[in-house]
PDB file of C-alpha atoms in Angstrom:
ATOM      1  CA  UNK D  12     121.929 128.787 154.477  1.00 78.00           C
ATOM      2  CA  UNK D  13     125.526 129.068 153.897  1.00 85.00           C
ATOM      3  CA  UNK D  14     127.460 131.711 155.896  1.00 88.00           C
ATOM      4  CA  UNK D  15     129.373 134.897 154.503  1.00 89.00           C
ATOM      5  CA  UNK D  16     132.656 133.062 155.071  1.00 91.00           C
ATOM      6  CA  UNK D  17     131.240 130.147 153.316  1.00 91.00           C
ATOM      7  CA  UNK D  18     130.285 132.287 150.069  1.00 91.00           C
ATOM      8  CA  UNK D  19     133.098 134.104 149.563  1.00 92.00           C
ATOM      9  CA  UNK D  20     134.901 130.606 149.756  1.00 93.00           C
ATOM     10  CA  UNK D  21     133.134 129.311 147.342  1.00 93.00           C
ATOM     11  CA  UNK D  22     133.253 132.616 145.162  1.00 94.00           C
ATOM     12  CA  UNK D  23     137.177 132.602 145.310  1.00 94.00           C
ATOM     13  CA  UNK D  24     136.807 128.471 144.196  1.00 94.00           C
ATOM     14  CA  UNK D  25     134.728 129.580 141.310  1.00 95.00           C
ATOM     15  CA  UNK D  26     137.141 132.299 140.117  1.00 95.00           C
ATOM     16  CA  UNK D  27     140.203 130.037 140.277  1.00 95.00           C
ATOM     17  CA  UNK D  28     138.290 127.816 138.195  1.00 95.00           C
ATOM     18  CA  UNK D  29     137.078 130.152 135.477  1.00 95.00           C
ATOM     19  CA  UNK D  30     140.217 131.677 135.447  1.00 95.00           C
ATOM     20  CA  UNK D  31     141.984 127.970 135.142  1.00 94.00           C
ATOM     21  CA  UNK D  32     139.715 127.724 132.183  1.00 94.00           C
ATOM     22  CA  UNK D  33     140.151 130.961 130.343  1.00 93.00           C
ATOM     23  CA  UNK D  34     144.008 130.295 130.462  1.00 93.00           C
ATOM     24  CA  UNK D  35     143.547 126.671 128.802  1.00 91.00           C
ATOM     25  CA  UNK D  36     141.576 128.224 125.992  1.00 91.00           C
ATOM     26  CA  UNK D  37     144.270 131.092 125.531  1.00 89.00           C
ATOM     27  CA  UNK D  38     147.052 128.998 125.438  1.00 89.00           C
ATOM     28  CA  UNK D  39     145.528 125.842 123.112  1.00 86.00           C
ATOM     29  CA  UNK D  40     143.604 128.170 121.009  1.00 86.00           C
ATOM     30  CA  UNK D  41     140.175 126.334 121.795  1.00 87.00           C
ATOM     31  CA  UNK D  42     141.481 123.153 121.729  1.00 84.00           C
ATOM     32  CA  UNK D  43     142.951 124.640 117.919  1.00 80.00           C
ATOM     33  CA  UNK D  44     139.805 125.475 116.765  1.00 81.00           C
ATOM     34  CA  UNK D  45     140.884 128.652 116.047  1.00 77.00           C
ATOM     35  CA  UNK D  46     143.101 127.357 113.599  1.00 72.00           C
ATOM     36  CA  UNK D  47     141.226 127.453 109.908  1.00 66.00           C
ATOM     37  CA  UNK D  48     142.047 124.513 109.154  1.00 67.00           C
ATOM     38  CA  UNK D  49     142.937 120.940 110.581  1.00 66.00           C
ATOM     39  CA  UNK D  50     146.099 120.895 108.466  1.00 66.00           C
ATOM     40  CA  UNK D  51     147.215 123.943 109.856  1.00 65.00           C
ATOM     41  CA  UNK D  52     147.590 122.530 113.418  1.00 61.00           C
ATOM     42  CA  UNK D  53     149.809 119.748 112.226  1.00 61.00           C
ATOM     43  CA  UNK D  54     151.400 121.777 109.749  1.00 65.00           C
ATOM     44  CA  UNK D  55     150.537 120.633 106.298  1.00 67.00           C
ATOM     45  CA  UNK D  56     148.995 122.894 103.584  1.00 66.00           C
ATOM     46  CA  UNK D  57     147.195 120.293 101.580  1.00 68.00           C
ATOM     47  CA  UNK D  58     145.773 116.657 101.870  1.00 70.00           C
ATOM     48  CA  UNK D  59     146.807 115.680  98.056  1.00 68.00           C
ATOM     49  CA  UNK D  60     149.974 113.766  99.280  1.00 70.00           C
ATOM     50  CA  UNK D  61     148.517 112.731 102.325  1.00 74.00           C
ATOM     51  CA  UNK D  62     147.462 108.765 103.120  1.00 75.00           C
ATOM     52  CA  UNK D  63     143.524 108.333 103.458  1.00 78.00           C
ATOM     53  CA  UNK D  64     144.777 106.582 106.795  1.00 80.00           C
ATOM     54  CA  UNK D  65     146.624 109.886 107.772  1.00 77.00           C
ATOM     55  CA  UNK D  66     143.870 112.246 106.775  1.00 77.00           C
ATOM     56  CA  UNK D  67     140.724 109.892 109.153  1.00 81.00           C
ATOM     57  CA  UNK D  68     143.490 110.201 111.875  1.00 82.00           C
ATOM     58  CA  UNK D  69     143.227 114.074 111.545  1.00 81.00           C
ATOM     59  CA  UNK D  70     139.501 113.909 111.197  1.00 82.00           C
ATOM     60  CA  UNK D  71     139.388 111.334 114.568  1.00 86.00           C
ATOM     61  CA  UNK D  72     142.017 114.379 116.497  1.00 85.00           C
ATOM     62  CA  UNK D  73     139.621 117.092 115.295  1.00 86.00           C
ATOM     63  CA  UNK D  74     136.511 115.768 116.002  1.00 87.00           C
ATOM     64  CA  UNK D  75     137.966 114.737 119.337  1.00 89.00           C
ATOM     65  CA  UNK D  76     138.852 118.475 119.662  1.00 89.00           C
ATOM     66  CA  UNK D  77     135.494 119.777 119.142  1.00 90.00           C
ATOM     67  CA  UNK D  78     134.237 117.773 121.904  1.00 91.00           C
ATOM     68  CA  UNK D  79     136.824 118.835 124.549  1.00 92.00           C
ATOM     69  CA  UNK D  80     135.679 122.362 123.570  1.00 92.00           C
ATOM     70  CA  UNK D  81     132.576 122.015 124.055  1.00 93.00           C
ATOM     71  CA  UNK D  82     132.714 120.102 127.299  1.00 93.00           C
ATOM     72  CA  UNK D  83     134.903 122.877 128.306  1.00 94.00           C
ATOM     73  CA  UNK D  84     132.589 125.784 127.358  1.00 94.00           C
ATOM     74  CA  UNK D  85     129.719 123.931 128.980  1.00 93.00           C
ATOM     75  CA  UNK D  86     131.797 124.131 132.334  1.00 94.00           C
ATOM     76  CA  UNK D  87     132.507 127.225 132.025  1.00 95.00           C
ATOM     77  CA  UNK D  88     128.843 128.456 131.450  1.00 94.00           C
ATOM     78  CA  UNK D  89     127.889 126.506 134.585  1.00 94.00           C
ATOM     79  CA  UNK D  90     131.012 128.469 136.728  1.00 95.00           C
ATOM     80  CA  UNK D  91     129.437 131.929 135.170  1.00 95.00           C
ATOM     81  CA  UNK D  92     125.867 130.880 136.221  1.00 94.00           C
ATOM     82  CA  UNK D  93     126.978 130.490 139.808  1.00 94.00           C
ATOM     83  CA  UNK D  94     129.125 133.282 140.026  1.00 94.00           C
ATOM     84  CA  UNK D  95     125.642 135.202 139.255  1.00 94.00           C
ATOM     85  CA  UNK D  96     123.879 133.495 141.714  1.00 93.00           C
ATOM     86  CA  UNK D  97     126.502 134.387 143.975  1.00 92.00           C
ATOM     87  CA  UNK D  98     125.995 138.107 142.868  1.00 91.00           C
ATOM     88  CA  UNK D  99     122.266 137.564 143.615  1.00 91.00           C
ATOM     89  CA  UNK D 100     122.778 135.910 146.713  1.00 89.00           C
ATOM     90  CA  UNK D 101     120.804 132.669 145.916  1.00 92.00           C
ATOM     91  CA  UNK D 102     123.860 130.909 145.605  1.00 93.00           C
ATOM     92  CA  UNK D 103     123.302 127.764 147.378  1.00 92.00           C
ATOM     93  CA  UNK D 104     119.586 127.361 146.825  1.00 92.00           C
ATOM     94  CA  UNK D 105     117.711 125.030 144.161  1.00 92.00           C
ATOM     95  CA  UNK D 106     116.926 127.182 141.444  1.00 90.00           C
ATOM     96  CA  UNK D 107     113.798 125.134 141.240  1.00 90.00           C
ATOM     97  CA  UNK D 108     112.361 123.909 144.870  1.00 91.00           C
ATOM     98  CA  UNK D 109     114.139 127.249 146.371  1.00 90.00           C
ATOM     99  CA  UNK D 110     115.814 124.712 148.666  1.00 91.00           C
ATOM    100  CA  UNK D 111     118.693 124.615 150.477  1.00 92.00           C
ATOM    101  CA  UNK D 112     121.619 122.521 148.302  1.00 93.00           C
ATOM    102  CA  UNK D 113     123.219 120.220 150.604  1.00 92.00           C
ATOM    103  CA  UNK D 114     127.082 121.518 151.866  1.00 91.00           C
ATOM    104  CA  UNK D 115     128.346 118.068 150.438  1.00 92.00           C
ATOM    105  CA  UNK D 116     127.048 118.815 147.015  1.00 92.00           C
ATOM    106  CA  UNK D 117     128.515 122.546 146.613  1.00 93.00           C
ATOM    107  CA  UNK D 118     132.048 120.758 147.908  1.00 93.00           C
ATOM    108  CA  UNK D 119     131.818 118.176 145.242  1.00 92.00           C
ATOM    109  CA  UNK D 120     129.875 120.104 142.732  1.00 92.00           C
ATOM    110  CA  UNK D 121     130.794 124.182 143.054  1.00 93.00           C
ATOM    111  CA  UNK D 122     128.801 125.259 139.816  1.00 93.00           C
ATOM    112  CA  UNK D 123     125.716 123.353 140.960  1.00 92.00           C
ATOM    113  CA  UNK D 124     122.685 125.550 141.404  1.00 92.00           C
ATOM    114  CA  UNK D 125     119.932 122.582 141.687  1.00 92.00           C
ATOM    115  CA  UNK D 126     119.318 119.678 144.670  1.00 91.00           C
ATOM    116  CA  UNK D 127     120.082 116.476 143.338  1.00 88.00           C
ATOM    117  CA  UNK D 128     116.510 115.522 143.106  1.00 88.00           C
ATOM    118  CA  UNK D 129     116.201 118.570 140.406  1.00 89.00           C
ATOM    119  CA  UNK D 130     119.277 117.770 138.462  1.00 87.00           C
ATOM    120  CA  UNK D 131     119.179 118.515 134.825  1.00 81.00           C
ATOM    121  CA  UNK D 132     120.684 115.587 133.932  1.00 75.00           C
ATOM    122  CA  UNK D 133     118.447 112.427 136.088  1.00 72.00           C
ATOM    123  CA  UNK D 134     118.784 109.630 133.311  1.00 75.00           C
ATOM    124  CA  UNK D 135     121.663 108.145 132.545  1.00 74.00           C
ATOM    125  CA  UNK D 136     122.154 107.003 129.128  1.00 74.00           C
ATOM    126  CA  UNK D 137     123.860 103.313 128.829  1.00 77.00           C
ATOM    127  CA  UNK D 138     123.468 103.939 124.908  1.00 79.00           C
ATOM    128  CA  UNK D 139     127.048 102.423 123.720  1.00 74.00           C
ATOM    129  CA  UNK D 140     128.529 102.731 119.900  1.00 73.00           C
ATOM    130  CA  UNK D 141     127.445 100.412 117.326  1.00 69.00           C
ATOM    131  CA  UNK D 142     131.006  99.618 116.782  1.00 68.00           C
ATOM    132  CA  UNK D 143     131.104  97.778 120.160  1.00 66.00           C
ATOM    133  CA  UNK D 144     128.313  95.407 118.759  1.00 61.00           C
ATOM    134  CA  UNK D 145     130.617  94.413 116.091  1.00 60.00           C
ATOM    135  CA  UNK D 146     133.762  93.844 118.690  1.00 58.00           C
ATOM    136  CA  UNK D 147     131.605  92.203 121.288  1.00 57.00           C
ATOM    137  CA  UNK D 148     133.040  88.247 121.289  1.00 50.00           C
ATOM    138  CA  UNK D 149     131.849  86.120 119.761  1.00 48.00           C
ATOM    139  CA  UNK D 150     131.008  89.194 117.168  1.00 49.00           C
ATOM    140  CA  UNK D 151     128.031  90.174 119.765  1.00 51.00           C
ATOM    141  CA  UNK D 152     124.393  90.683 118.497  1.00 54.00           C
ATOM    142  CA  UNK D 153     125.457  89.112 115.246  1.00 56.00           C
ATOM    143  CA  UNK D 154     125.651  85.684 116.735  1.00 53.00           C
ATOM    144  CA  UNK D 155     121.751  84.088 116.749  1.00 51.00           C
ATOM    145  CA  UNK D 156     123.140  80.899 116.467  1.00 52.00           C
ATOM    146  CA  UNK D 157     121.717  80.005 120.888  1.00 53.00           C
ATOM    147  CA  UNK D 158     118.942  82.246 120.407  1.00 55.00           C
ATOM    148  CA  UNK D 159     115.582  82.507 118.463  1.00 54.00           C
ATOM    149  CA  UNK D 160     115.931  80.689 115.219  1.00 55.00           C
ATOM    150  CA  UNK D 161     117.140  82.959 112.288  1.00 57.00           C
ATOM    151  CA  UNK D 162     117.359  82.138 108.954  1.00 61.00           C
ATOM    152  CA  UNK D 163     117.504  85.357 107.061  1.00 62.00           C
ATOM    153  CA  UNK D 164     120.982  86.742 105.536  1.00 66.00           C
ATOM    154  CA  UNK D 165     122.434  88.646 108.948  1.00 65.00           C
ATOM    155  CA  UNK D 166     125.968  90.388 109.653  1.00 67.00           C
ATOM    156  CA  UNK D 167     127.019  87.100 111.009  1.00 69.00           C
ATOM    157  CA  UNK D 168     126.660  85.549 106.980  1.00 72.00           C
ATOM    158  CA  UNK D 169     128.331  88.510 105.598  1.00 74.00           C
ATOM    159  CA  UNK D 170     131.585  88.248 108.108  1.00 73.00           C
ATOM    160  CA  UNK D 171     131.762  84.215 107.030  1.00 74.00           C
ATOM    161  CA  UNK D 172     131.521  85.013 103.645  1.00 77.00           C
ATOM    162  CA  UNK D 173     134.286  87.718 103.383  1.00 78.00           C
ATOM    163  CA  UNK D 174     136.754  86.024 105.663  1.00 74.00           C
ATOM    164  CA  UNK D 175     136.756  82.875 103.805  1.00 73.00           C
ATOM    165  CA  UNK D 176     138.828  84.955 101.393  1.00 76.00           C
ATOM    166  CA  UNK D 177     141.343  84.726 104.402  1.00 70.00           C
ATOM    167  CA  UNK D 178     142.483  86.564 107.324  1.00 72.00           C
ATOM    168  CA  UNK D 179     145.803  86.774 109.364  1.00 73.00           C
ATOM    169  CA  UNK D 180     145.448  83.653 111.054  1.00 70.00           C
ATOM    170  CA  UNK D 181     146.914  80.542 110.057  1.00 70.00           C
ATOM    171  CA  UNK D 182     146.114  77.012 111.170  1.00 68.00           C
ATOM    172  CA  UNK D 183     149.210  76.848 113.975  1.00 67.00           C
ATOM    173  CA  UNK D 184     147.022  79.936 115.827  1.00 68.00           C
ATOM    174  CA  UNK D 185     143.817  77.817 116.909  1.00 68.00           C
ATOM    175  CA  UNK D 186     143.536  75.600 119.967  1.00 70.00           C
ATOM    176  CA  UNK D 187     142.365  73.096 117.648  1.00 73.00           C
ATOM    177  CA  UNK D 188     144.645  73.212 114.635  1.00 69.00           C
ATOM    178  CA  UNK D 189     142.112  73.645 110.911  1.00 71.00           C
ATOM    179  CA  UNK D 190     143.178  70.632 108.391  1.00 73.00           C
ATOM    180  CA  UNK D 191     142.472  73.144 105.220  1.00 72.00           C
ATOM    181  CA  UNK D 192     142.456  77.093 105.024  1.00 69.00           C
ATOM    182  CA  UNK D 193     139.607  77.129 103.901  1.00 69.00           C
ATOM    183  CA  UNK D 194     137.923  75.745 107.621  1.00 71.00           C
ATOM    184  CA  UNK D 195     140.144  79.188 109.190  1.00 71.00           C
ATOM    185  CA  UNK D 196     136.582  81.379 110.040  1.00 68.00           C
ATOM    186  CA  UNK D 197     134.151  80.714 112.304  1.00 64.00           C
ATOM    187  CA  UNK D 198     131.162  78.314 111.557  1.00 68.00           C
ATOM    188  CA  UNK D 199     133.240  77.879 108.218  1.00 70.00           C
ATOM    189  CA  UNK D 200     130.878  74.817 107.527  1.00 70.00           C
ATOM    190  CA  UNK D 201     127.589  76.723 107.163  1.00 71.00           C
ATOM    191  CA  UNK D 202     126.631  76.902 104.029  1.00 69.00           C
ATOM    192  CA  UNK D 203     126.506  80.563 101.896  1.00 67.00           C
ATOM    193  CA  UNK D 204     123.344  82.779 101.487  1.00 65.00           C
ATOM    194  CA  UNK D 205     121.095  79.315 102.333  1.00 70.00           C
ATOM    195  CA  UNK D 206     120.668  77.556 105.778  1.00 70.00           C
ATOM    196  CA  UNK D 207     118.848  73.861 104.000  1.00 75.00           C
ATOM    197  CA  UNK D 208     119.880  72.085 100.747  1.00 76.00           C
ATOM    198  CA  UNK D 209     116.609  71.995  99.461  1.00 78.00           C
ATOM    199  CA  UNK D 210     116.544  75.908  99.301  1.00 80.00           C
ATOM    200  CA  UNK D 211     118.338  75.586  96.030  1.00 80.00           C
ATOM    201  CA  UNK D 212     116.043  73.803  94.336  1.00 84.00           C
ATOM    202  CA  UNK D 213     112.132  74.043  96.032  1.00 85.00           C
ATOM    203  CA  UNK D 214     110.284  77.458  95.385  1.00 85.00           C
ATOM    204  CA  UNK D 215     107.150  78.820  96.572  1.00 86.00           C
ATOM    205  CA  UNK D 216     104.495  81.636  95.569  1.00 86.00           C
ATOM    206  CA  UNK D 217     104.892  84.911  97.776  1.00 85.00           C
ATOM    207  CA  UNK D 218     102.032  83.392  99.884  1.00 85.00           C
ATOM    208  CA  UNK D 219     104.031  79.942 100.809  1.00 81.00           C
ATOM    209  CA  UNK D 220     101.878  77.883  98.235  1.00 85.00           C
ATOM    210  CA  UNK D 221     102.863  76.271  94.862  1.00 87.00           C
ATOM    211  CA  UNK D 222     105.800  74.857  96.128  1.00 85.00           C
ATOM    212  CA  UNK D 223     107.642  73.934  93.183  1.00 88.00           C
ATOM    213  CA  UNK D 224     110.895  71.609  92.517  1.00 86.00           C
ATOM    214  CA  UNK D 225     113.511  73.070  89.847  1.00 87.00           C
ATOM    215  CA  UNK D 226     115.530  69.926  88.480  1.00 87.00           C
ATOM    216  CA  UNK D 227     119.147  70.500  89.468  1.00 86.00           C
ATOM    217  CA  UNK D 228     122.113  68.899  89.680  1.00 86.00           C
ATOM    218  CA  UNK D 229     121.660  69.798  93.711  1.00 83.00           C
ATOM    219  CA  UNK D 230     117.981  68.358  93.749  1.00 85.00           C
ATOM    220  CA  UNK D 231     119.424  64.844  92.455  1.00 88.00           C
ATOM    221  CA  UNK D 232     122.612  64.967  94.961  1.00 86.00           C
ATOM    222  CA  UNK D 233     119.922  65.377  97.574  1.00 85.00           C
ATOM    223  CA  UNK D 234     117.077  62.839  96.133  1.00 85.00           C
ATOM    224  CA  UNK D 235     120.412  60.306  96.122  1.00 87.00           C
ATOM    225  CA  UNK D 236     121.285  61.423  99.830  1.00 83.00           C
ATOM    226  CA  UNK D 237     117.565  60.249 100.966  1.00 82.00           C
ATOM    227  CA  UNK D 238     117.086  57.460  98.906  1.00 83.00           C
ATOM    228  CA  UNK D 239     120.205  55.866 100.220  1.00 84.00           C
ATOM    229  CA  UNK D 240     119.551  56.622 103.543  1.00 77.00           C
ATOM    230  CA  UNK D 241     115.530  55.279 103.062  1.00 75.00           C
ATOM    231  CA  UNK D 242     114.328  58.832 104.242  1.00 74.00           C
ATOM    232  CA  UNK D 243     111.839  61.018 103.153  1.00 72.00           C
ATOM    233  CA  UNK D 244     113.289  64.071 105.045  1.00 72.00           C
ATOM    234  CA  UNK D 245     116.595  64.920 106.040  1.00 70.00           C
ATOM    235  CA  UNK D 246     115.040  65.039 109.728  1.00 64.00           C
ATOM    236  CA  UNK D 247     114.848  61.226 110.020  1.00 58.00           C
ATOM    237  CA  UNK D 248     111.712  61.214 110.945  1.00 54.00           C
ATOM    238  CA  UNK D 249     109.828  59.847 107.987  1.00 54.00           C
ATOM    239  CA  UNK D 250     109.670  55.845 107.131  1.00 53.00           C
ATOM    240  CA  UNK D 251     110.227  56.090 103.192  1.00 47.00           C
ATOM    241  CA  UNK D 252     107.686  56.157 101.203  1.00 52.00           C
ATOM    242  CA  UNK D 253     104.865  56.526 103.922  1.00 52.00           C
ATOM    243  CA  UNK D 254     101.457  57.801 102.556  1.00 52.00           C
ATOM    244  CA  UNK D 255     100.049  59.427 105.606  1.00 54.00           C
ATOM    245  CA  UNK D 256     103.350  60.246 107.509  1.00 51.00           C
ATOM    246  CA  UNK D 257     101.745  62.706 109.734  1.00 50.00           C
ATOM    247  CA  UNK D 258      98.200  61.579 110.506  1.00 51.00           C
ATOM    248  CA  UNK D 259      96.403  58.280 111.494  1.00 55.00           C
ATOM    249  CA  UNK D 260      92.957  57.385 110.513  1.00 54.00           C
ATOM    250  CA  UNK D 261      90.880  57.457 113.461  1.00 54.00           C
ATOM    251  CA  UNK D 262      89.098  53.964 113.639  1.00 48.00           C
TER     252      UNK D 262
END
């Protein structure tokens, strides 16, 4: 149980702190929420003449605002609480067990009015932006290349296919200087929107049967590719023109 001396310490820490507070808000105007507008607290009156890049960099500095505020009015809620409990004299007990709150906790934590154990806040979250998925090197969860096979269309395709139109990097910038533009962007040899040749030219039913050839100009560059190289597959594994490639008569 905390002494007299103890409480009234903590009741003049409390004050200073609301009062700290109150100040803040009077003198930023809530951060400027009070302001009608966003353009107000910079000083325009419209956003016709204004860059897009000038008007998300107000919207980014308000949005930021609102946030402080909050955060701020949350504390301040917390130091009102425990001014009450003060008033009620169960400052310094769990609100929930009816506990004593440890000495250490009310010295680092003067608006607390649970134990640790009955915190409100127990979990916490390691839930990051999406945006840092993007950043993460090399371009994070959009990199399946060392993990389970993927063939589908993914982020990673997208990226390749829009920075083949270029980027600011130029051959001199890589370890390994590029011999064409056109090699600049990672994996640049992959092909686009396919992952095998033959997907250009075989179709199937939506069950995987009826596989079906479409003559192309891409079928025959590929039928010459195996013929000269006396395959059946591109895999090599295949004597040409096997019958039973796969299974043996059992004698």
């Amino acid at each position: 149980m905390l002494s007299s001396q103890q409480l009234e310490t903590f009741r003049s820490q409390l004050l200073k702190m609301k009062d700290e507070i109150e100040q803040r808000f009077e003198m930023n105007g809530h951060y400027g929420l009070e302001e009608g507008h966003a353009h107000e607290s910079v000083g325009e009156l419209s956003s016709y003449d204004n860059h897009p890049a000038d008007e998300a960099t107000e919207l980014y500095e308000r949005e930021k605002d609102i946030a402080l505020n909050e955060h701020t009015e949350e504390e301040l809620t917390d130091i009102d609480r425990a001014l009450q409990a003060v008033d009620n004299g169960t400052y310094g007990k769990c609100e929930v067990c009816g506990m004593d709150i440890p000495l250490d906790r009310l010295d680092a934590i003067p608006t607390a009015t649970t134990c640790k154990e009955h915190a409100p806040e127990q979990v916490v979250s390691h839930n990051r932006p999406i945006e840092e998925g993007v950043l993460m090197p090399p371009f994070g969860k959009f990199n399946y290349d060392d993990q389970d096979e993927n063939v589908a269309f993914d982020a990673e395709d997208a990226y390749q296919i829009v920075n083949s139109f270029g980027s600011s990097e130029t051959p001199s910038d890589l370890t390994y200087p590029k011999d064409h533009y056109n090699d600049m962007y990672m994996e640049s040899e992959e092909p686009d929107g396919y992952v095998e040749d033959y997907e250009n030219f075989v179709g199937t039913d939506i069950e995987g049967k009826e596989i079906t050839v479409y003559p192309s100009n891409q079928h025959e560059k590929y039928e010459d590719m195996l013929d000269e190289e006396g395959l059946m597959t591109i895999f090599g594994d295949l004597p040409g023109y096997e019958k039973d490639p796969y299974t043996e008569d059992e004698v």
